[in-house]
Tab-separated table of C-alpha atoms in Angstrom:
chain	number	residue	atom	x	y	z
A	1	UNK	CA	2.509	-3.547	66.016
A	2	UNK	CA	6.301	-3.640	66.243
A	3	UNK	CA	7.723	-4.312	69.680
A	4	UNK	CA	9.852	-1.323	70.819
A	5	UNK	CA	13.580	-1.801	71.190
A	6	UNK	CA	14.493	-1.574	74.880
A	7	UNK	CA	17.443	0.594	75.893
A	8	UNK	CA	18.568	-0.295	79.415
A	9	UNK	CA	20.089	2.745	81.150
A	10	UNK	CA	21.625	2.365	84.608
A	11	UNK	CA	22.174	5.661	86.386
A	12	UNK	CA	23.378	6.643	89.836
A	13	UNK	CA	20.528	7.759	92.059
A	14	UNK	CA	21.979	10.833	93.770
A	15	UNK	CA	18.983	10.838	96.155
A	16	UNK	CA	18.367	14.577	95.772
A	17	UNK	CA	14.643	15.399	95.845
A	18	UNK	CA	13.137	14.888	92.386
A	19	UNK	CA	16.446	13.849	90.806
A	20	UNK	CA	15.341	10.499	89.370
A	21	UNK	CA	11.834	11.788	88.620
A	22	UNK	CA	13.313	14.261	86.153
A	23	UNK	CA	15.353	11.553	84.434
A	24	UNK	CA	12.317	9.317	84.099
A	25	UNK	CA	10.397	12.235	82.554
A	26	UNK	CA	13.176	12.694	80.010
A	27	UNK	CA	13.023	9.016	79.188
A	28	UNK	CA	9.278	9.326	78.566
A	29	UNK	CA	9.798	12.402	76.372
A	30	UNK	CA	12.353	10.526	74.277
A	31	UNK	CA	9.949	7.597	73.887
A	32	UNK	CA	7.208	9.962	72.728
A	33	UNK	CA	9.496	11.322	70.014
A	34	UNK	CA	10.811	7.846	69.192
A	35	UNK	CA	8.009	5.329	69.803
A	36	UNK	CA	10.159	2.570	68.305
A	37	UNK	CA	12.191	2.670	71.537
A	38	UNK	CA	11.536	2.132	75.212
A	39	UNK	CA	13.995	3.748	77.632
A	40	UNK	CA	14.317	1.591	80.726
A	41	UNK	CA	16.004	3.846	83.287
A	42	UNK	CA	17.100	2.251	86.538
A	43	UNK	CA	18.344	4.484	89.348
A	44	UNK	CA	20.829	2.507	91.414
A	45	UNK	CA	22.787	3.208	94.577
A	46	UNK	CA	25.956	5.014	93.535
A	47	UNK	CA	27.965	3.052	96.074
A	48	UNK	CA	27.263	-0.143	94.165
A	49	UNK	CA	26.547	0.955	90.592
A	50	UNK	CA	30.022	0.374	89.097
A	51	UNK	CA	30.239	-3.070	90.641
A	52	UNK	CA	26.714	-3.969	89.550
A	53	UNK	CA	27.541	-3.032	85.958
A	54	UNK	CA	30.677	-5.184	86.116
A	55	UNK	CA	28.735	-8.109	87.554
A	56	UNK	CA	26.007	-7.743	84.916
A	57	UNK	CA	28.673	-7.727	82.202
A	58	UNK	CA	30.250	-10.853	83.672
A	59	UNK	CA	26.841	-12.499	83.475
A	60	UNK	CA	26.434	-11.357	79.869
A	61	UNK	CA	23.659	-8.839	80.628
A	62	UNK	CA	25.175	-5.333	80.817
A	63	UNK	CA	22.980	-2.257	80.279
A	64	UNK	CA	23.321	-0.407	76.974
A	65	UNK	CA	24.292	2.742	78.896
A	66	UNK	CA	26.028	2.800	82.270
A	67	UNK	CA	26.933	5.816	84.386
A	68	UNK	CA	30.310	6.000	86.112
A	69	UNK	CA	31.661	8.472	88.650
A	70	UNK	CA	34.686	10.328	87.270
A	71	UNK	CA	37.105	8.674	89.724
A	72	UNK	CA	36.301	5.289	88.186
A	73	UNK	CA	37.154	6.425	84.639
A	74	UNK	CA	40.335	4.344	84.362
A	75	UNK	CA	38.532	1.249	85.624
A	76	UNK	CA	35.752	1.836	83.077
A	77	UNK	CA	38.392	2.039	80.336
A	78	UNK	CA	39.824	-1.246	81.585
A	79	UNK	CA	36.623	-3.209	82.098
A	80	UNK	CA	36.298	-6.406	80.108
A	81	UNK	CA	33.566	-8.881	79.329
A	82	UNK	CA	33.860	-12.472	80.479
A	83	UNK	CA	35.389	-13.185	77.047
A	84	UNK	CA	38.122	-10.619	77.619
A	85	UNK	CA	36.843	-8.021	75.134
A	86	UNK	CA	36.489	-4.334	76.086
A	87	UNK	CA	33.106	-3.800	77.737
A	88	UNK	CA	32.635	-0.292	76.357
A	89	UNK	CA	33.108	1.321	72.977
A	90	UNK	CA	34.068	4.905	72.204
A	91	UNK	CA	31.074	7.235	71.940
A	92	UNK	CA	32.845	9.309	69.305
A	93	UNK	CA	33.737	6.296	67.177
A	94	UNK	CA	30.174	4.976	67.413
A	95	UNK	CA	28.833	8.355	66.255
A	96	UNK	CA	31.136	7.951	63.228
A	97	UNK	CA	31.044	11.582	62.120
A	98	UNK	CA	27.246	11.870	61.984
A	99	UNK	CA	25.689	15.247	62.818
A	100	UNK	CA	22.394	13.716	63.952
A	101	UNK	CA	21.175	10.314	65.072
A	102	UNK	CA	17.488	9.479	64.731
A	103	UNK	CA	16.900	13.197	64.267
A	104	UNK	CA	18.654	14.123	67.532
A	105	UNK	CA	21.465	16.629	66.833
A	106	UNK	CA	24.897	15.339	67.875
A	107	UNK	CA	26.279	17.597	70.624
A	108	UNK	CA	29.853	16.293	70.822
A	109	UNK	CA	31.389	19.318	69.077
A	110	UNK	CA	29.328	21.629	71.317
A	111	UNK	CA	30.741	20.233	74.577
A	112	UNK	CA	32.923	22.508	76.679
A	113	UNK	CA	36.508	21.844	75.562
A	114	UNK	CA	37.699	21.108	79.102
A	115	UNK	CA	34.877	18.642	79.694
A	116	UNK	CA	35.363	16.915	76.352
A	117	UNK	CA	39.093	16.660	76.960
A	118	UNK	CA	38.593	15.158	80.396
A	119	UNK	CA	36.646	12.212	79.014
A	120	UNK	CA	38.818	11.770	75.926
A	121	UNK	CA	41.852	9.628	75.242
A	122	UNK	CA	44.180	10.739	72.450
A	123	UNK	CA	41.436	13.100	71.248
A	124	UNK	CA	38.783	10.382	71.171
A	125	UNK	CA	35.682	11.068	73.310
A	126	UNK	CA	35.235	7.745	75.056
A	127	UNK	CA	32.187	8.532	77.217
A	128	UNK	CA	29.482	11.193	77.223
A	129	UNK	CA	29.681	13.773	80.049
A	130	UNK	CA	26.570	13.862	82.218
A	131	UNK	CA	26.989	15.486	85.655
A	132	UNK	CA	29.762	18.128	85.715
A	133	UNK	CA	30.831	20.190	88.728
A	134	UNK	CA	33.526	22.715	89.635
A	135	UNK	CA	35.028	23.899	92.942
A	136	UNK	CA	34.034	27.233	94.520
A	137	UNK	CA	34.479	29.266	97.692
A	138	UNK	CA	31.342	30.624	99.367
A	139	UNK	CA	31.225	33.494	101.832
A	140	UNK	CA	28.843	34.971	104.401
A	141	UNK	CA	29.087	38.539	103.198
A	142	UNK	CA	27.606	39.964	106.391
A	143	UNK	CA	30.228	38.334	108.618
A	144	UNK	CA	33.040	39.179	106.233
A	145	UNK	CA	32.061	42.853	106.040
A	146	UNK	CA	31.843	43.027	109.820
A	147	UNK	CA	35.405	41.688	109.911
A	148	UNK	CA	36.570	44.273	107.377
A	149	UNK	CA	36.962	41.752	104.552
A	150	UNK	CA	35.525	43.492	101.501
A	151	UNK	CA	35.932	40.716	98.935
A	152	UNK	CA	36.349	36.981	98.868
A	153	UNK	CA	39.941	35.773	99.131
A	154	UNK	CA	41.500	34.782	95.817
A	155	UNK	CA	44.695	33.289	97.242
A	156	UNK	CA	45.582	30.993	100.148
A	157	UNK	CA	47.372	33.913	101.747
A	158	UNK	CA	44.287	36.125	101.504
A	159	UNK	CA	42.166	33.294	102.880
A	160	UNK	CA	44.385	33.032	105.943
A	161	UNK	CA	44.234	36.809	106.435
A	162	UNK	CA	40.439	36.714	106.171
A	163	UNK	CA	40.363	33.977	108.798
A	164	UNK	CA	42.411	36.108	111.159
A	165	UNK	CA	40.060	39.050	110.612
A	166	UNK	CA	37.001	36.903	111.361
A	167	UNK	CA	38.711	35.538	114.480
A	168	UNK	CA	39.121	39.101	115.746
A	169	UNK	CA	35.373	39.786	115.673
A	170	UNK	CA	34.076	40.271	119.256
A	171	UNK	CA	30.989	38.121	118.734
A	172	UNK	CA	32.102	36.264	115.638
A	173	UNK	CA	32.063	32.517	114.932
A	174	UNK	CA	34.581	30.223	116.637
A	175	UNK	CA	36.007	29.229	113.251
A	176	UNK	CA	36.291	31.097	109.978
A	177	UNK	CA	36.335	28.446	107.258
A	178	UNK	CA	35.439	24.830	106.595
A	179	UNK	CA	35.559	22.243	103.824
A	180	UNK	CA	35.156	18.495	103.724
A	181	UNK	CA	37.985	16.022	104.141
A	182	UNK	CA	37.416	14.524	100.703
A	183	UNK	CA	39.589	13.659	97.727
A	184	UNK	CA	38.224	16.505	95.624
A	185	UNK	CA	39.964	19.122	97.770
A	186	UNK	CA	43.358	17.474	97.428
A	187	UNK	CA	42.881	17.267	93.675
A	188	UNK	CA	41.867	20.922	93.428
A	189	UNK	CA	44.731	22.131	95.617
A	190	UNK	CA	47.189	20.211	93.445
A	191	UNK	CA	45.566	21.524	90.272
A	192	UNK	CA	45.932	25.207	91.142
A	193	UNK	CA	49.631	24.589	91.833
A	194	UNK	CA	50.204	22.529	88.709
A	195	UNK	CA	50.845	19.410	90.798
A	196	UNK	CA	49.962	15.833	89.906
A	197	UNK	CA	49.060	12.630	91.696
A	198	UNK	CA	50.525	10.188	89.181
A	199	UNK	CA	53.379	9.829	86.729
A	200	UNK	CA	53.056	10.091	82.932
A	201	UNK	CA	51.244	13.404	83.097
A	202	UNK	CA	48.734	12.184	85.645
A	203	UNK	CA	48.140	9.089	83.523
A	204	UNK	CA	47.242	11.193	80.475
A	205	UNK	CA	50.300	10.506	78.295
A	206	UNK	CA	50.623	6.846	79.254
A	207	UNK	CA	49.431	4.346	81.797
A	208	UNK	CA	50.141	5.613	85.318
A	209	UNK	CA	52.478	3.319	87.244
A	210	UNK	CA	53.699	5.437	90.172
A	211	UNK	CA	51.773	7.609	92.622
A	212	UNK	CA	53.044	10.446	94.772
A	213	UNK	CA	50.897	11.608	97.677
A	214	UNK	CA	53.801	13.429	99.321
A	215	UNK	CA	54.865	15.768	96.514
A	216	UNK	CA	55.923	19.327	97.236
A	217	UNK	CA	52.520	20.566	96.072
A	218	UNK	CA	50.648	18.051	98.221
A	219	UNK	CA	52.642	18.838	101.358
A	220	UNK	CA	52.273	22.579	100.764
A	221	UNK	CA	48.503	22.112	100.824
A	222	UNK	CA	48.464	19.680	103.755
A	223	UNK	CA	50.683	21.884	105.910
A	224	UNK	CA	48.613	24.971	105.046
A	225	UNK	CA	45.443	23.096	105.994
A	226	UNK	CA	47.063	21.876	109.212
A	227	UNK	CA	48.136	25.407	110.141
A	228	UNK	CA	44.635	26.814	109.665
A	229	UNK	CA	43.301	24.033	111.884
A	230	UNK	CA	45.988	24.461	114.545
A	231	UNK	CA	45.303	28.204	114.706
A	232	UNK	CA	41.584	27.614	115.202
A	233	UNK	CA	40.536	29.003	111.825
A	234	UNK	CA	39.514	25.782	110.076
A	235	UNK	CA	36.529	23.837	111.368
A	236	UNK	CA	37.037	20.068	111.147
A	237	UNK	CA	33.987	18.093	112.192
A	238	UNK	CA	36.103	14.965	112.538
A	239	UNK	CA	34.003	13.065	110.005
A	240	UNK	CA	34.930	11.997	106.474
A	241	UNK	CA	33.639	13.745	104.394
A	242	UNK	CA	30.609	15.138	106.294
A	243	UNK	CA	29.125	17.300	103.542
A	244	UNK	CA	26.031	17.733	105.692
A	245	UNK	CA	27.975	18.915	108.741
A	246	UNK	CA	29.948	21.440	106.713
A	247	UNK	CA	26.817	22.820	105.065
A	248	UNK	CA	25.125	23.058	108.465
A	249	UNK	CA	28.081	25.040	109.841
A	250	UNK	CA	27.651	27.569	107.054
A	251	UNK	CA	23.861	27.664	107.509
A	252	UNK	CA	24.240	28.214	111.265
A	253	UNK	CA	26.864	30.940	110.660
A	254	UNK	CA	29.405	28.944	112.659
A	255	UNK	CA	31.838	29.805	109.859
A	256	UNK	CA	32.110	32.739	107.481
A	257	UNK	CA	33.532	30.761	104.564
A	258	UNK	CA	33.023	27.342	103.039
A	259	UNK	CA	34.797	25.698	100.111
A	260	UNK	CA	32.763	23.098	98.273
A	261	UNK	CA	31.487	21.907	94.917
A	262	UNK	CA	29.249	23.926	92.629
A	263	UNK	CA	26.896	20.992	93.117
A	264	UNK	CA	26.003	22.559	96.490
A	265	UNK	CA	25.284	26.010	95.085
A	266	UNK	CA	21.499	25.765	95.303
A	267	UNK	CA	21.691	24.422	98.847
A	268	UNK	CA	24.161	27.110	99.916
A	269	UNK	CA	21.930	29.854	98.509
A	270	UNK	CA	18.917	28.367	100.299
A	271	UNK	CA	20.867	28.238	103.552
A	272	UNK	CA	21.843	31.902	103.257
A	273	UNK	CA	18.286	32.941	102.433
A	274	UNK	CA	16.831	30.919	105.318
A	275	UNK	CA	19.309	32.360	107.822
A	276	UNK	CA	18.927	35.894	106.448
A	277	UNK	CA	22.482	36.699	105.348
A	278	UNK	CA	23.971	37.688	102.006
A	279	UNK	CA	26.085	35.066	100.229
A	280	UNK	CA	28.958	35.658	97.847
A	281	UNK	CA	30.757	33.140	95.644
A	282	UNK	CA	34.218	32.958	94.078
A	283	UNK	CA	36.644	30.522	92.544
A	284	UNK	CA	38.828	28.212	94.614
A	285	UNK	CA	41.788	30.334	95.824
A	286	UNK	CA	45.195	29.892	94.193
A	287	UNK	CA	48.741	30.548	95.374
A	288	UNK	CA	49.951	34.139	95.419
A	289	UNK	CA	52.383	34.898	92.613
A	290	UNK	CA	51.826	31.552	90.851
A	291	UNK	CA	49.846	30.796	87.671
A	292	UNK	CA	46.385	29.437	88.385
A	293	UNK	CA	46.405	25.835	87.231
A	294	UNK	CA	42.696	25.518	86.558
A	295	UNK	CA	39.671	23.854	88.094
A	296	UNK	CA	39.251	20.107	88.305
A	297	UNK	CA	36.293	18.385	86.733
A	298	UNK	CA	34.196	16.070	88.842
A	299	UNK	CA	30.900	14.350	88.182
A	300	UNK	CA	29.855	11.464	85.973
A	301	UNK	CA	29.792	10.281	82.383
A	302	UNK	CA	27.741	7.796	80.366
A	303	UNK	CA	29.439	4.768	78.807
A	304	UNK	CA	28.201	2.918	75.727
A	305	UNK	CA	28.371	-0.877	75.863
A	306	UNK	CA	30.253	-2.470	72.991
A	307	UNK	CA	28.733	-5.082	70.702
A	308	UNK	CA	25.179	-3.712	70.612
A	309	UNK	CA	23.182	-4.277	67.450
A	310	UNK	CA	22.872	-1.207	65.220
A	311	UNK	CA	19.293	-0.350	66.203
A	312	UNK	CA	20.043	-0.534	69.933
A	313	UNK	CA	23.311	1.374	69.607
A	314	UNK	CA	21.723	4.180	67.614
A	315	UNK	CA	18.903	4.443	70.153
A	316	UNK	CA	21.430	4.651	72.992
A	317	UNK	CA	23.530	7.270	71.174
A	318	UNK	CA	20.448	9.322	70.306
A	319	UNK	CA	19.326	9.274	73.932
A	320	UNK	CA	22.767	10.523	75.048
A	321	UNK	CA	22.475	13.461	72.635
A	322	UNK	CA	18.921	14.133	73.793
A	323	UNK	CA	20.014	14.314	77.444
A	324	UNK	CA	22.576	16.985	76.521
A	325	UNK	CA	20.547	19.033	74.057
A	326	UNK	CA	20.482	22.749	74.969
A	327	UNK	CA	17.120	22.646	76.763
A	328	UNK	CA	17.808	19.531	78.791
A	329	UNK	CA	21.360	20.497	79.745
A	330	UNK	CA	20.134	23.962	80.791
A	331	UNK	CA	17.317	22.503	82.868
A	332	UNK	CA	19.729	20.084	84.561
A	333	UNK	CA	21.853	23.073	85.564
A	334	UNK	CA	18.848	24.980	86.947
A	335	UNK	CA	17.587	21.995	88.921
A	336	UNK	CA	20.859	20.715	90.374
A	337	UNK	CA	23.571	23.407	89.956
A	338	UNK	CA	25.480	21.108	87.589
A	339	UNK	CA	27.599	22.977	85.051
A	340	UNK	CA	25.852	23.269	81.651
A	341	UNK	CA	28.046	20.995	79.560
A	342	UNK	CA	27.610	22.630	76.162
A	343	UNK	CA	28.101	26.124	74.796
A	344	UNK	CA	24.541	26.102	73.454
A	345	UNK	CA	23.019	25.339	76.850
A	346	UNK	CA	25.029	28.178	78.394
A	347	UNK	CA	23.863	30.595	75.684
A	348	UNK	CA	20.265	29.505	76.217
A	349	UNK	CA	20.510	30.245	79.940
A	350	UNK	CA	22.079	33.612	79.143
A	351	UNK	CA	19.336	34.494	76.638
A	352	UNK	CA	16.600	33.519	79.092
A	353	UNK	CA	18.049	35.792	81.784
A	354	UNK	CA	18.933	32.961	84.177
A	355	UNK	CA	22.471	34.166	84.806
A	356	UNK	CA	21.379	37.770	85.210
A	357	UNK	CA	18.970	36.670	87.931
A	358	UNK	CA	21.401	34.113	89.378
A	359	UNK	CA	24.911	35.519	88.826
A	360	UNK	CA	26.600	32.966	91.114
A	361	UNK	CA	25.690	30.256	88.625
A	362	UNK	CA	27.558	32.059	85.859
A	363	UNK	CA	30.720	31.994	87.948
A	364	UNK	CA	30.423	28.265	88.596
A	365	UNK	CA	30.140	27.612	84.882
A	366	UNK	CA	33.054	29.873	83.994
A	367	UNK	CA	35.509	27.849	86.082
A	368	UNK	CA	35.820	25.165	83.434
A	369	UNK	CA	36.770	27.426	80.532
A	370	UNK	CA	35.256	29.656	77.923
A	371	UNK	CA	31.855	29.113	76.316
A	372	UNK	CA	32.999	30.858	73.136
A	373	UNK	CA	34.420	29.181	70.062
A	374	UNK	CA	38.145	28.666	69.676
A	375	UNK	CA	39.209	28.628	73.313
A	376	UNK	CA	41.564	25.939	74.539
A	377	UNK	CA	41.089	23.807	77.619
A	378	UNK	CA	42.482	24.869	81.004
A	379	UNK	CA	45.871	23.340	81.805
A	380	UNK	CA	44.419	21.238	84.641
A	381	UNK	CA	43.705	17.611	83.795
A	382	UNK	CA	42.407	15.155	86.311
A	383	UNK	CA	44.374	12.045	87.144
A	384	UNK	CA	43.678	8.668	85.541
A	385	UNK	CA	44.852	5.564	87.360
A	386	UNK	CA	43.533	2.340	88.804
A	387	UNK	CA	41.843	2.270	92.210
A	388	UNK	CA	41.637	6.041	92.290
A	389	UNK	CA	38.990	5.562	94.954
A	390	UNK	CA	41.283	3.634	97.253
A	391	UNK	CA	44.081	6.184	96.885
A	392	UNK	CA	41.787	9.020	97.854
A	393	UNK	CA	40.506	7.135	100.858
A	394	UNK	CA	44.147	6.760	101.880
A	395	UNK	CA	44.803	10.502	101.682
A	396	UNK	CA	41.649	11.463	103.582
A	397	UNK	CA	42.559	9.085	106.408
A	398	UNK	CA	46.081	10.503	106.439
A	399	UNK	CA	44.700	14.025	106.674
A	400	UNK	CA	42.483	13.009	109.566
A	401	UNK	CA	45.578	11.785	111.413
A	402	UNK	CA	47.412	15.041	110.718
A	403	UNK	CA	44.513	17.163	111.979
A	404	UNK	CA	43.358	15.127	114.959
A	405	UNK	CA	46.407	13.121	116.022
A	406	UNK	CA	49.088	15.691	115.258
A	407	UNK	CA	50.859	13.321	112.862
A	408	UNK	CA	53.849	14.756	111.011
A	409	UNK	CA	52.547	15.736	107.590
A	410	UNK	CA	55.590	14.609	105.583
A	411	UNK	CA	55.891	11.283	107.361
A	412	UNK	CA	52.180	10.509	107.275
A	413	UNK	CA	51.805	11.313	103.590
A	414	UNK	CA	54.944	9.354	102.732
A	415	UNK	CA	53.219	6.422	104.410
A	416	UNK	CA	50.055	7.251	102.456
A	417	UNK	CA	52.048	7.132	99.230
A	418	UNK	CA	53.214	3.619	100.056
A	419	UNK	CA	49.662	2.542	100.889
A	420	UNK	CA	48.251	4.026	97.679
A	421	UNK	CA	51.029	2.493	95.593
A	422	UNK	CA	50.209	-0.926	96.989
A	423	UNK	CA	46.584	-0.412	95.934
A	424	UNK	CA	47.602	0.626	92.423
A	425	UNK	CA	49.981	-2.333	92.102
A	426	UNK	CA	47.218	-4.686	93.258
A	427	UNK	CA	44.820	-3.127	90.750
A	428	UNK	CA	47.296	-3.662	87.915
A	429	UNK	CA	47.868	-7.278	88.886
A	430	UNK	CA	44.127	-7.853	89.046
A	431	UNK	CA	43.652	-6.137	85.680
A	432	UNK	CA	46.145	-8.443	84.024
A	433	UNK	CA	44.747	-11.566	85.680
A	434	UNK	CA	41.018	-10.820	85.607
A	435	UNK	CA	40.403	-7.982	83.151
A	436	UNK	CA	39.011	-5.617	85.807
A	437	UNK	CA	35.936	-7.581	86.694
A	438	UNK	CA	36.423	-7.829	90.440
A	439	UNK	CA	34.284	-5.539	92.616
A	440	UNK	CA	37.322	-4.384	94.608
A	441	UNK	CA	38.684	-2.659	91.507
A	442	UNK	CA	35.510	-0.617	91.134
A	443	UNK	CA	35.183	1.187	94.434
A	444	UNK	CA	33.545	4.591	94.204
A	445	UNK	CA	35.499	7.094	96.270
A	446	UNK	CA	32.500	9.383	96.603
A	447	UNK	CA	31.189	6.936	99.160
A	448	UNK	CA	33.979	4.398	99.783
A	449	UNK	CA	35.119	4.542	103.376
A	450	UNK	CA	32.866	7.508	104.071
A	451	UNK	CA	29.291	8.059	105.070
A	452	UNK	CA	26.825	8.610	102.267
A	453	UNK	CA	24.616	11.633	102.436
A	454	UNK	CA	21.225	12.242	100.898
A	455	UNK	CA	19.360	15.192	99.541
A	456	UNK	CA	17.031	14.974	102.545
A	457	UNK	CA	20.010	15.332	104.900
A	458	UNK	CA	21.191	18.395	102.983
A	459	UNK	CA	17.713	19.873	103.139
A	460	UNK	CA	17.867	19.506	106.933
A	461	UNK	CA	21.298	21.111	107.024
A	462	UNK	CA	20.027	24.048	104.972
A	463	UNK	CA	17.504	24.835	107.695
A	464	UNK	CA	20.265	24.912	110.275
A	465	UNK	CA	19.772	24.645	114.026
A	466	UNK	CA	16.715	26.887	113.899
A	467	UNK	CA	14.989	24.982	111.082
């Protein structure tokens, strides 16, 4: 009997209940269809995964497939083996125009254009999208109606007006709105204004060399945020990022509005159901009178290690396609609120009546562009630069100083720009000297400098104070 070829797959364990169990089941299903392979899935702490992959590569033992958080994309591009060769190879180039691999249909051309573009360089899909999320605003419809707010705000100006209406309620919550002090919210606020964090088109038309955390668009957002806080409308828990605390505030009806990722959609709906109020969902508000710049893409992608033998590489590529086939991508959306990454998975959910029964999920998916053929990508493109994680930690700390210490926004974010630039310069020096193999270059902003949260903590927050 032939010994199966082992495909090592290192994934981030997001700690949500049942998350890794589902992935292991998919691995077993793939093995059943392809008994010549064994899928060895390892769920690893997301705080350390990027560094562990780099260390394994330096020791000559990288996994065939490694998962990277989107903020580490530039570092993944830059990673090198101990011999100085690129650690990863392009997924699209490895597919080499094939329409199926080991009988698994290739899904690359079915990916949402915006998602495919985000993980492409010069039109070449470098890594395979896995977890994809968008930004949304959630409302307690009961509180909003009581305040005379008939629909969710679609602009920053409408959001501020809604906050004032909630504040006028005789027995209303002390604050109207909350969101986490996390890099995603800065990125999204810049995106809707057409702003950028880095030069050279956010690092998309050339290697980013200069950062700007005190641009007009950034300061417009920071000062707006500061004003809502100063006027008592915005609830800041004082923690970075405190996803759990912000969800709990919504569950306890201590706020009427929360802005957060579509990743939280299931938890938000559970919180509303448990507390007995109606929830409504909309897109992240834009600026009045200005074109809406689009919705950022967050999440993870899967990277294919270079230099694999043909049998191993084809097994790894086939497994990537299998994970994103219509059924599996649709089920991932149902289980975890992640955006279905292909048009076919969206159509499957539509045909099965999922969106009719769960209309909020349709809205989350629609934020990243059309699911029909021929549509272009939204104008928003996420930034690509080294030590993205460190730069976002810098801006969240700066925002904390503005909110809690009363720091001048322009001065504090000018200082933040200098701090972030020093991190980028250090990254570039390290890249040249060491080929991006040092752990410091591979920080994951989702956790770096912040407290990690788990699915169990979110489940507790869903139940609120009365749970």
